[in-house]
PDB file of C-alpha atoms in Angstrom:
ATOM      1  CA  MET A   1       1.898   3.999 -34.758  1.00  0.00           C
ATOM      2  CA  SER A   2       0.441   4.799 -31.341  1.00  0.00           C
ATOM      3  CA  VAL A   3      -2.815   3.423 -30.021  1.00  0.00           C
ATOM      4  CA  ASP A   4      -4.829   5.202 -27.335  1.00  0.00           C
ATOM      5  CA  ILE A   5      -7.176   2.844 -25.473  1.00  0.00           C
ATOM      6  CA  ARG A   6      -9.539   4.289 -22.866  1.00  0.00           C
ATOM      7  CA  LEU A   7     -12.599   3.187 -20.982  1.00  0.00           C
ATOM      8  CA  ALA A   8     -15.902   4.494 -22.286  1.00  0.00           C
ATOM      9  CA  SER A   9     -16.388   6.561 -19.133  1.00  0.00           C
ATOM     10  CA  SER A  10     -13.054   8.357 -19.601  1.00  0.00           C
ATOM     11  CA  ARG A  11     -13.789   9.221 -23.256  1.00  0.00           C
ATOM     12  CA  ALA A  12     -17.129  10.792 -22.425  1.00  0.00           C
ATOM     13  CA  THR A  13     -17.322  14.365 -21.244  1.00  0.00           C
ATOM     14  CA  GLY A  14     -19.976  16.082 -19.257  1.00  0.00           C
ATOM     15  CA  ALA A  15     -20.792  16.654 -15.611  1.00  0.00           C
ATOM     16  CA  ASP A  16     -23.103  13.633 -15.462  1.00  0.00           C
ATOM     17  CA  PHE A  17     -20.047  11.339 -15.830  1.00  0.00           C
ATOM     18  CA  TYR A  18     -18.143  12.875 -12.896  1.00  0.00           C
ATOM     19  CA  HIS A  19     -17.951  10.573  -9.914  1.00  0.00           C
ATOM     20  CA  GLY A  20     -17.543  13.487  -7.545  1.00  0.00           C
ATOM     21  CA  GLU A  21     -14.989  14.102  -4.849  1.00  0.00           C
ATOM     22  CA  ASN A  22     -17.274  12.695  -2.142  1.00  0.00           C
ATOM     23  CA  PRO A  23     -15.567  10.079   0.065  1.00  0.00           C
ATOM     24  CA  GLY A  24     -16.656   6.473  -0.435  1.00  0.00           C
ATOM     25  CA  ASN A  25     -17.434   6.655  -4.153  1.00  0.00           C
ATOM     26  CA  ILE A  26     -16.032   3.657  -6.037  1.00  0.00           C
ATOM     27  CA  VAL A  27     -14.031   4.526  -9.156  1.00  0.00           C
ATOM     28  CA  THR A  28     -12.191   2.552 -11.841  1.00  0.00           C
ATOM     29  CA  PRO A  29      -9.001   3.561 -13.688  1.00  0.00           C
ATOM     30  CA  GLY A  30      -9.697   6.470 -16.019  1.00  0.00           C
ATOM     31  CA  ASP A  31     -12.830   7.685 -14.219  1.00  0.00           C
ATOM     32  CA  ILE A  32     -13.064  11.431 -13.756  1.00  0.00           C
ATOM     33  CA  ILE A  33     -13.194  12.184 -10.041  1.00  0.00           C
ATOM     34  CA  THR A  34     -13.625  15.943 -10.339  1.00  0.00           C
ATOM     35  CA  ALA A  35     -13.077  18.828 -12.719  1.00  0.00           C
ATOM     36  CA  ASN A  36     -12.611  21.255  -9.835  1.00  0.00           C
ATOM     37  CA  THR A  37      -9.001  22.476  -9.968  1.00  0.00           C
ATOM     38  CA  GLY A  38      -9.031  23.518  -6.307  1.00  0.00           C
ATOM     39  CA  PHE A  39      -8.047  20.028  -5.135  1.00  0.00           C
ATOM     40  CA  MET A  40      -4.588  18.485  -4.763  1.00  0.00           C
ATOM     41  CA  ARG A  41      -4.029  15.043  -6.242  1.00  0.00           C
ATOM     42  CA  GLY A  42      -2.989  12.209  -3.958  1.00  0.00           C
ATOM     43  CA  HIS A  43      -2.069   8.550  -4.407  1.00  0.00           C
ATOM     44  CA  GLY A  44      -4.071   6.707  -7.048  1.00  0.00           C
ATOM     45  CA  THR A  45      -4.894   9.813  -9.102  1.00  0.00           C
ATOM     46  CA  TYR A  46      -3.517  11.779 -12.050  1.00  0.00           C
ATOM     47  CA  MET A  47      -4.359  15.043 -13.848  1.00  0.00           C
ATOM     48  CA  GLU A  48      -5.400  15.072 -17.496  1.00  0.00           C
ATOM     49  CA  ASP A  49      -7.288  17.764 -19.419  1.00  0.00           C
ATOM     50  CA  GLU A  50      -7.669  19.797 -16.191  1.00  0.00           C
ATOM     51  CA  CYS A  51      -9.627  16.932 -14.571  1.00  0.00           C
ATOM     52  CA  LEU A  52      -8.591  14.660 -11.725  1.00  0.00           C
ATOM     53  CA  HIS A  53      -8.738  10.995 -12.830  1.00  0.00           C
ATOM     54  CA  ALA A  54      -8.444   7.715 -10.910  1.00  0.00           C
ATOM     55  CA  SER A  55      -5.418   5.575 -11.781  1.00  0.00           C
ATOM     56  CA  VAL A  56      -6.519   2.543  -9.706  1.00  0.00           C
ATOM     57  CA  ALA A  57      -9.837   0.874  -8.888  1.00  0.00           C
ATOM     58  CA  GLY A  58     -10.909   1.819  -5.384  1.00  0.00           C
ATOM     59  CA  THR A  59     -12.744   4.240  -3.138  1.00  0.00           C
ATOM     60  CA  VAL A  60     -12.309   8.006  -3.165  1.00  0.00           C
ATOM     61  CA  GLU A  61     -10.816   9.454   0.029  1.00  0.00           C
ATOM     62  CA  ARG A  62     -10.746  13.163   0.764  1.00  0.00           C
ATOM     63  CA  VAL A  63      -8.799  14.967   3.494  1.00  0.00           C
ATOM     64  CA  ASN A  64      -9.423  18.713   3.273  1.00  0.00           C
ATOM     65  CA  LYS A  65      -8.240  19.582  -0.271  1.00  0.00           C
ATOM     66  CA  LEU A  66      -6.344  16.325  -0.898  1.00  0.00           C
ATOM     67  CA  ILE A  67      -8.128  13.642  -2.936  1.00  0.00           C
ATOM     68  CA  SER A  68      -6.724  10.122  -3.203  1.00  0.00           C
ATOM     69  CA  VAL A  69      -8.038   6.717  -4.240  1.00  0.00           C
ATOM     70  CA  ARG A  70      -7.538   3.777  -1.863  1.00  0.00           C
ATOM     71  CA  PRO A  71      -7.186   0.559  -3.911  1.00  0.00           C
ATOM     72  CA  LEU A  72      -9.774  -2.159  -3.356  1.00  0.00           C
ATOM     73  CA  LYS A  73      -7.031  -4.795  -3.087  1.00  0.00           C
ATOM     74  CA  THR A  74      -3.581  -4.106  -1.712  1.00  0.00           C
ATOM     75  CA  ARG A  75      -0.831  -5.791   0.252  1.00  0.00           C
ATOM     76  CA  TYR A  76      -0.558  -5.400   4.028  1.00  0.00           C
ATOM     77  CA  ASN A  77       1.523  -2.489   5.307  1.00  0.00           C
ATOM     78  CA  GLY A  78       2.509  -3.020   8.926  1.00  0.00           C
ATOM     79  CA  GLU A  79       2.400  -0.225  11.471  1.00  0.00           C
ATOM     80  CA  ILE A  80       3.986   0.279  14.870  1.00  0.00           C
ATOM     81  CA  GLY A  81       2.312  -1.927  17.462  1.00  0.00           C
ATOM     82  CA  ASP A  82       0.995  -4.547  15.010  1.00  0.00           C
ATOM     83  CA  VAL A  83       1.544  -8.221  15.813  1.00  0.00           C
ATOM     84  CA  VAL A  84       2.984  -9.878  12.704  1.00  0.00           C
ATOM     85  CA  ILE A  85       3.575 -13.565  12.022  1.00  0.00           C
ATOM     86  CA  GLY A  86       6.229 -14.455   9.477  1.00  0.00           C
ATOM     87  CA  ARG A  87       8.585 -17.185   8.292  1.00  0.00           C
ATOM     88  CA  VAL A  88      12.350 -16.844   8.681  1.00  0.00           C
ATOM     89  CA  ILE A  89      13.812 -17.088   5.176  1.00  0.00           C
ATOM     90  CA  GLU A  90      17.421 -16.058   5.839  1.00  0.00           C
ATOM     91  CA  VAL A  91      19.669 -16.173   8.891  1.00  0.00           C
ATOM     92  CA  ALA A  92      22.519 -13.658   8.671  1.00  0.00           C
ATOM     93  CA  GLN A  93      25.197 -12.580  11.150  1.00  0.00           C
ATOM     94  CA  ARG A  94      23.220  -9.869  12.976  1.00  0.00           C
ATOM     95  CA  ARG A  95      19.723 -10.182  11.521  1.00  0.00           C
ATOM     96  CA  TRP A  96      17.006 -12.510  10.316  1.00  0.00           C
ATOM     97  CA  ARG A  97      15.108 -11.837   7.105  1.00  0.00           C
ATOM     98  CA  VAL A  98      11.415 -12.694   7.566  1.00  0.00           C
ATOM     99  CA  GLU A  99       8.725 -13.294   4.901  1.00  0.00           C
ATOM    100  CA  THR A 100       5.558 -11.495   6.076  1.00  0.00           C
ATOM    101  CA  HIS A 101       3.636 -11.442   2.775  1.00  0.00           C
ATOM    102  CA  SER A 102       3.977  -7.675   2.515  1.00  0.00           C
ATOM    103  CA  ARG A 103       5.493  -5.678  -0.338  1.00  0.00           C
ATOM    104  CA  MET A 104       8.996  -6.193   1.020  1.00  0.00           C
ATOM    105  CA  ASP A 105      10.611  -8.772   3.285  1.00  0.00           C
ATOM    106  CA  SER A 106      10.984  -7.758   6.921  1.00  0.00           C
ATOM    107  CA  VAL A 107      14.260  -7.629   8.819  1.00  0.00           C
ATOM    108  CA  LEU A 108      14.488  -8.619  12.479  1.00  0.00           C
ATOM    109  CA  MET A 109      17.689  -7.375  14.103  1.00  0.00           C
ATOM    110  CA  LEU A 110      19.174  -9.714  16.709  1.00  0.00           C
ATOM    111  CA  SER A 111      19.665  -6.796  19.102  1.00  0.00           C
ATOM    112  CA  SER A 112      15.859  -6.400  19.285  1.00  0.00           C
ATOM    113  CA  VAL A 113      15.112 -10.039  20.136  1.00  0.00           C
ATOM    114  CA  ASN A 114      14.366 -10.942  23.768  1.00  0.00           C
ATOM    115  CA  LEU A 115      14.323 -14.646  24.511  1.00  0.00           C
ATOM    116  CA  PRO A 116      12.289 -16.188  27.340  1.00  0.00           C
ATOM    117  CA  GLY A 117      13.832 -15.334  30.709  1.00  0.00           C
ATOM    118  CA  GLY A 118      14.918 -11.880  29.503  1.00  0.00           C
ATOM    119  CA  GLU A 119      18.024 -13.205  27.743  1.00  0.00           C
ATOM    120  CA  LEU A 120      19.253 -11.059  24.852  1.00  0.00           C
ATOM    121  CA  VAL A 121      20.566 -12.603  21.653  1.00  0.00           C
ATOM    122  CA  SER A 122      24.177 -11.479  21.440  1.00  0.00           C
ATOM    123  CA  SER A 123      25.397 -13.775  18.695  1.00  0.00           C
ATOM    124  CA  ASN A 124      23.650 -15.712  15.980  1.00  0.00           C
ATOM    125  CA  LYS A 125      23.417 -19.102  17.613  1.00  0.00           C
ATOM    126  CA  SER A 126      20.967 -21.568  16.203  1.00  0.00           C
ATOM    127  CA  TYR A 127      17.883 -20.070  17.907  1.00  0.00           C
ATOM    128  CA  LEU A 128      16.042 -19.900  14.595  1.00  0.00           C
ATOM    129  CA  ASN A 129      16.730 -21.471  11.250  1.00  0.00           C
ATOM    130  CA  ASP A 130      15.100 -21.266   7.814  1.00  0.00           C
ATOM    131  CA  THR A 131      12.131 -23.441   8.804  1.00  0.00           C
ATOM    132  CA  HIS A 132      10.944 -21.527  11.888  1.00  0.00           C
ATOM    133  CA  VAL A 133       7.890 -19.306  12.079  1.00  0.00           C
ATOM    134  CA  CYS A 134       8.117 -16.329  14.411  1.00  0.00           C
ATOM    135  CA  CYS A 135       5.630 -13.865  15.870  1.00  0.00           C
ATOM    136  CA  MET A 136       6.925 -10.296  16.032  1.00  0.00           C
TER     137      MET A 136
END
């Protein structure tokens, strides 16, 4: 026996229930974003009954013909140039594994570490251990 549970807004049909593909609109899972088939679906969306639906709660984002939904709450995704503070959770032979509270643990290779005075870390001496906090 299968059970199909949907939000009231996703069961209803009609143009007055469409949230539109305009950027900034807040949608919940199951909301119809648009019935226009000229758009490509991005992250946080799915197609059903020739309509583009939201799969996460968030704001609608549109880039040309691509529509995606940015979640209201998400984990941090670091980018190049960001300053990140983390806790060393594992010291291995050529790397340190660092907890940064992102989706995955970060890895800091010893070859990329410069100590004060310009000294490079060539072997895994006891510069850091499992209780240190580092800024990368």
